[in-house]
Amino acid sequence: QVQLVESGGGLVQAGGSLRLSCAASRRAFSNYNIGWFRQAPGNERDFVAAISWGGGSTRYANSVKGRFTISRDNAKNMVYLQMNSLKPEDTAVYYCAASDRLGFSTVDYWGQGTQVTVSS
């Protein structure tokens, strides 16, 4: 069992930055690919970014490419999402997820989410 806890959300003006953190409960965390997803009210949960278990491979949704950066520190059981040049359309609840598949066709664990609100 891996528990994921997100933090770092908040209210920011358009053009600003936030860094989200995802803390995992145990060392087995390093065996999983980690992804960030987001869900705005009335919308489905959408993929944002993912990083492979070793950190050597990343991928991003087109809507965030060039603005968001995902990274991980397996020694600290942490994954980060640096979000720059934020836009109002980035407003959503952001979830951390763990999967044994980099494509995230299935998700083994979800966090509880952290709210990000970008004002115009």
PDB file of N, CA, C and O in Angstrom, residues 1-40:
ATOM      1  N   GLN A   1       0.839  -1.197   0.000  1.00  0.00           N
ATOM      2  CA  GLN A   1       0.000   0.000   0.000  1.00  0.00           C
ATOM      3  C   GLN A   1       0.875   1.247   0.000  1.00  0.00           C
ATOM      4  O   GLN A   1       1.825   1.336   0.783  1.00  0.00           O
ATOM      5  N   VAL A   2       0.584   2.179  -0.874  1.00  0.00           N
ATOM      6  CA  VAL A   2       1.310   3.445  -0.939  1.00  0.00           C
ATOM      7  C   VAL A   2       0.292   4.558  -0.735  1.00  0.00           C
ATOM      8  O   VAL A   2      -0.680   4.663  -1.474  1.00  0.00           O
ATOM      9  N   GLN A   3       0.509   5.380   0.265  1.00  0.00           N
ATOM     10  CA  GLN A   3      -0.358   6.538   0.475  1.00  0.00           C
ATOM     11  C   GLN A   3       0.316   7.775  -0.098  1.00  0.00           C
ATOM     12  O   GLN A   3       1.512   7.981   0.107  1.00  0.00           O
ATOM     13  N   LEU A   4      -0.467   8.564  -0.799  1.00  0.00           N
ATOM     14  CA  LEU A   4       0.046   9.767  -1.452  1.00  0.00           C
ATOM     15  C   LEU A   4      -0.650  10.991  -0.861  1.00  0.00           C
ATOM     16  O   LEU A   4      -1.884  11.008  -0.746  1.00  0.00           O
ATOM     17  N   VAL A   5       0.128  12.002  -0.522  1.00  0.00           N
ATOM     18  CA  VAL A   5      -0.427  13.221   0.063  1.00  0.00           C
ATOM     19  C   VAL A   5       0.110  14.424  -0.695  1.00  0.00           C
ATOM     20  O   VAL A   5       1.329  14.658  -0.721  1.00  0.00           O
ATOM     21  N   GLU A   6      -0.815  15.156  -1.311  1.00  0.00           N
ATOM     22  CA  GLU A   6      -0.431  16.350  -2.063  1.00  0.00           C
ATOM     23  C   GLU A   6      -0.434  17.580  -1.158  1.00  0.00           C
ATOM     24  O   GLU A   6      -1.186  17.654  -0.185  1.00  0.00           O
ATOM     25  N   SER A   7       0.375  18.544  -1.527  1.00  0.00           N
ATOM     26  CA  SER A   7       0.400  19.840  -0.845  1.00  0.00           C
ATOM     27  C   SER A   7       0.916  20.891  -1.814  1.00  0.00           C
ATOM     28  O   SER A   7       1.432  20.550  -2.893  1.00  0.00           O
ATOM     29  N   GLY A   8       0.768  22.161  -1.430  1.00  0.00           N
ATOM     30  CA  GLY A   8       1.315  23.240  -2.227  1.00  0.00           C
ATOM     31  C   GLY A   8       0.312  24.006  -3.057  1.00  0.00           C
ATOM     32  O   GLY A   8       0.665  24.980  -3.723  1.00  0.00           O
ATOM     33  N   GLY A   9      -0.939  23.557  -3.043  1.00  0.00           N
ATOM     34  CA  GLY A   9      -1.952  24.275  -3.790  1.00  0.00           C
ATOM     35  C   GLY A   9      -2.268  25.618  -3.139  1.00  0.00           C
ATOM     36  O   GLY A   9      -1.819  25.919  -2.033  1.00  0.00           O
ATOM     37  N   GLY A  10      -3.053  26.427  -3.847  1.00  0.00           N
ATOM     38  CA  GLY A  10      -3.424  27.724  -3.314  1.00  0.00           C
ATOM     39  C   GLY A  10      -3.985  28.628  -4.387  1.00  0.00           C
ATOM     40  O   GLY A  10      -4.319  28.183  -5.483  1.00  0.00           O
ATOM     41  N   LEU A  11      -4.066  29.903  -4.039  1.00  0.00           N
ATOM     42  CA  LEU A  11      -4.585  30.928  -4.938  1.00  0.00           C
ATOM     43  C   LEU A  11      -3.411  31.748  -5.477  1.00  0.00           C
ATOM     44  O   LEU A  11      -2.567  32.212  -4.711  1.00  0.00           O
ATOM     45  N   VAL A  12      -3.366  31.908  -6.782  1.00  0.00           N
ATOM     46  CA  VAL A  12      -2.286  32.666  -7.413  1.00  0.00           C
ATOM     47  C   VAL A  12      -2.858  33.457  -8.582  1.00  0.00           C
ATOM     48  O   VAL A  12      -3.859  33.042  -9.190  1.00  0.00           O
ATOM     49  N   GLN A  13      -2.233  34.580  -8.883  1.00  0.00           N
ATOM     50  CA  GLN A  13      -2.675  35.367 -10.036  1.00  0.00           C
ATOM     51  C   GLN A  13      -2.147  34.759 -11.330  1.00  0.00           C
ATOM     52  O   GLN A  13      -1.104  34.078 -11.342  1.00  0.00           O
ATOM     53  N   ALA A  14      -2.845  35.034 -12.405  1.00  0.00           N
ATOM     54  CA  ALA A  14      -2.392  34.581 -13.718  1.00  0.00           C
ATOM     55  C   ALA A  14      -0.969  35.071 -13.974  1.00  0.00           C
ATOM     56  O   ALA A  14      -0.630  36.213 -13.663  1.00  0.00           O
ATOM     57  N   GLY A  15      -0.154  34.181 -14.531  1.00  0.00           N
ATOM     58  CA  GLY A  15       1.248  34.486 -14.762  1.00  0.00           C
ATOM     59  C   GLY A  15       2.158  34.082 -13.625  1.00  0.00           C
ATOM     60  O   GLY A  15       3.385  34.076 -13.781  1.00  0.00           O
ATOM     61  N   GLY A  16       1.575  33.729 -12.492  1.00  0.00           N
ATOM     62  CA  GLY A  16       2.355  33.337 -11.323  1.00  0.00           C
ATOM     63  C   GLY A  16       2.771  31.879 -11.356  1.00  0.00           C
ATOM     64  O   GLY A  16       2.548  31.170 -12.349  1.00  0.00           O
ATOM     65  N   SER A  17       3.375  31.447 -10.255  1.00  0.00           N
ATOM     66  CA  SER A  17       3.908  30.089 -10.158  1.00  0.00           C
ATOM     67  C   SER A  17       3.491  29.434  -8.844  1.00  0.00           C
ATOM     68  O   SER A  17       3.249  30.123  -7.841  1.00  0.00           O
ATOM     69  N   LEU A  18       3.401  28.125  -8.883  1.00  0.00           N
ATOM     70  CA  LEU A  18       3.196  27.298  -7.699  1.00  0.00           C
ATOM     71  C   LEU A  18       4.008  26.029  -7.866  1.00  0.00           C
ATOM     72  O   LEU A  18       4.227  25.580  -9.001  1.00  0.00           O
ATOM     73  N   ARG A  19       4.406  25.448  -6.736  1.00  0.00           N
ATOM     74  CA  ARG A  19       5.029  24.122  -6.778  1.00  0.00           C
ATOM     75  C   ARG A  19       4.218  23.176  -5.914  1.00  0.00           C
ATOM     76  O   ARG A  19       4.077  23.383  -4.704  1.00  0.00           O
ATOM     77  N   LEU A  20       3.692  22.151  -6.561  1.00  0.00           N
ATOM     78  CA  LEU A  20       2.962  21.108  -5.850  1.00  0.00           C
ATOM     79  C   LEU A  20       3.929  20.003  -5.439  1.00  0.00           C
ATOM     80  O   LEU A  20       4.884  19.705  -6.157  1.00  0.00           O
ATOM     81  N   SER A  21       3.645  19.417  -4.281  1.00  0.00           N
ATOM     82  CA  SER A  21       4.439  18.301  -3.789  1.00  0.00           C
ATOM     83  C   SER A  21       3.539  17.096  -3.559  1.00  0.00           C
ATOM     84  O   SER A  21       2.380  17.249  -3.182  1.00  0.00           O
ATOM     85  N   CYS A  22       4.092  15.927  -3.787  1.00  0.00           N
ATOM     86  CA  CYS A  22       3.394  14.673  -3.523  1.00  0.00           C
ATOM     87  C   CYS A  22       4.316  13.832  -2.657  1.00  0.00           C
ATOM     88  O   CYS A  22       5.400  13.444  -3.105  1.00  0.00           O
ATOM     89  N   ALA A  23       3.896  13.586  -1.426  1.00  0.00           N
ATOM     90  CA  ALA A  23       4.682  12.792  -0.494  1.00  0.00           C
ATOM     91  C   ALA A  23       4.107  11.388  -0.420  1.00  0.00           C
ATOM     92  O   ALA A  23       2.892  11.220  -0.306  1.00  0.00           O
ATOM     93  N   ALA A  24       4.992  10.392  -0.480  1.00  0.00           N
ATOM     94  CA  ALA A  24       4.559   8.996  -0.423  1.00  0.00           C
ATOM     95  C   ALA A  24       4.924   8.388   0.917  1.00  0.00           C
ATOM     96  O   ALA A  24       5.887   8.799   1.571  1.00  0.00           O
ATOM     97  N   SER A  25       4.152   7.378   1.271  1.00  0.00           N
ATOM     98  CA  SER A  25       4.259   6.820   2.620  1.00  0.00           C
ATOM     99  C   SER A  25       5.352   5.793   2.801  1.00  0.00           C
ATOM    100  O   SER A  25       5.729   5.481   3.911  1.00  0.00           O
ATOM    101  N   ARG A  26       5.865   5.222   1.727  1.00  0.00           N
ATOM    102  CA  ARG A  26       6.840   4.174   1.931  1.00  0.00           C
ATOM    103  C   ARG A  26       7.823   4.089   0.777  1.00  0.00           C
ATOM    104  O   ARG A  26       7.590   4.613  -0.303  1.00  0.00           O
ATOM    105  N   ARG A  27       8.871   3.337   1.001  1.00  0.00           N
ATOM    106  CA  ARG A  27       9.968   3.259   0.049  1.00  0.00           C
ATOM    107  C   ARG A  27       9.549   2.614  -1.261  1.00  0.00           C
ATOM    108  O   ARG A  27      10.164   2.845  -2.277  1.00  0.00           O
ATOM    109  N   ALA A  28       8.485   1.771  -1.224  1.00  0.00           N
ATOM    110  CA  ALA A  28       8.012   1.127  -2.458  1.00  0.00           C
ATOM    111  C   ALA A  28       7.617   2.154  -3.502  1.00  0.00           C
ATOM    112  O   ALA A  28       7.464   1.826  -4.668  1.00  0.00           O
ATOM    113  N   PHE A  29       7.450   3.387  -3.078  1.00  0.00           N
ATOM    114  CA  PHE A  29       7.151   4.499  -3.963  1.00  0.00           C
ATOM    115  C   PHE A  29       8.094   4.541  -5.157  1.00  0.00           C
ATOM    116  O   PHE A  29       7.693   4.849  -6.270  1.00  0.00           O
ATOM    117  N   SER A  30       9.374   4.220  -4.941  1.00  0.00           N
ATOM    118  CA  SER A  30      10.370   4.324  -6.013  1.00  0.00           C
ATOM    119  C   SER A  30      10.151   3.290  -7.109  1.00  0.00           C
ATOM    120  O   SER A  30      10.774   3.369  -8.165  1.00  0.00           O
ATOM    121  N   ASN A  31       9.268   2.316  -6.891  1.00  0.00           N
ATOM    122  CA  ASN A  31       8.962   1.315  -7.909  1.00  0.00           C
ATOM    123  C   ASN A  31       7.867   1.773  -8.869  1.00  0.00           C
ATOM    124  O   ASN A  31       7.586   1.095  -9.855  1.00  0.00           O
ATOM    125  N   TYR A  32       7.250   2.915  -8.576  1.00  0.00           N
ATOM    126  CA  TYR A  32       6.094   3.365  -9.343  1.00  0.00           C
ATOM    127  C   TYR A  32       6.399   4.576 -10.210  1.00  0.00           C
ATOM    128  O   TYR A  32       7.177   5.452  -9.835  1.00  0.00           O
ATOM    129  N   ASN A  33       5.727   4.589 -11.354  1.00  0.00           N
ATOM    130  CA  ASN A  33       5.650   5.819 -12.126  1.00  0.00           C
ATOM    131  C   ASN A  33       4.658   6.740 -11.397  1.00  0.00           C
ATOM    132  O   ASN A  33       3.653   6.265 -10.847  1.00  0.00           O
ATOM    133  N   ILE A  34       4.928   8.024 -11.390  1.00  0.00           N
ATOM    134  CA  ILE A  34       4.063   8.969 -10.698  1.00  0.00           C
ATOM    135  C   ILE A  34       3.529  10.001 -11.680  1.00  0.00           C
ATOM    136  O   ILE A  34       4.272  10.507 -12.532  1.00  0.00           O
ATOM    137  N   GLY A  35       2.261  10.274 -11.560  1.00  0.00           N
ATOM    138  CA  GLY A  35       1.640  11.236 -12.445  1.00  0.00           C
ATOM    139  C   GLY A  35       0.844  12.279 -11.683  1.00  0.00           C
ATOM    140  O   GLY A  35       0.498  12.083 -10.514  1.00  0.00           O
ATOM    141  N   TRP A  36       0.606  13.383 -12.356  1.00  0.00           N
ATOM    142  CA  TRP A  36      -0.295  14.408 -11.855  1.00  0.00           C
ATOM    143  C   TRP A  36      -1.491  14.495 -12.802  1.00  0.00           C
ATOM    144  O   TRP A  36      -1.319  14.486 -14.026  1.00  0.00           O
ATOM    145  N   PHE A  37      -2.670  14.564 -12.210  1.00  0.00           N
ATOM    146  CA  PHE A  37      -3.909  14.737 -12.948  1.00  0.00           C
ATOM    147  C   PHE A  37      -4.629  15.929 -12.351  1.00  0.00           C
ATOM    148  O   PHE A  37      -4.329  16.361 -11.238  1.00  0.00           O
ATOM    149  N   ARG A  38      -5.595  16.466 -13.077  1.00  0.00           N
ATOM    150  CA  ARG A  38      -6.377  17.565 -12.528  1.00  0.00           C
ATOM    151  C   ARG A  38      -7.828  17.440 -12.958  1.00  0.00           C
ATOM    152  O   ARG A  38      -8.137  16.880 -14.006  1.00  0.00           O
ATOM    153  N   GLN A  39      -8.687  17.993 -12.118  1.00  0.00           N
ATOM    154  CA  GLN A  39     -10.119  17.933 -12.391  1.00  0.00           C
ATOM    155  C   GLN A  39     -10.750  19.258 -12.013  1.00  0.00           C
ATOM    156  O   GLN A  39     -10.713  19.663 -10.849  1.00  0.00           O
ATOM    157  N   ALA A  40     -11.317  19.918 -13.014  1.00  0.00           N
ATOM    158  CA  ALA A  40     -12.059  21.155 -12.799  1.00  0.00           C
ATOM    159  C   ALA A  40     -13.536  20.799 -12.598  1.00  0.00           C
ATOM    160  O   ALA A  40     -13.982  19.737 -13.046  1.00  0.00           O
TER     161      ALA A  40
END
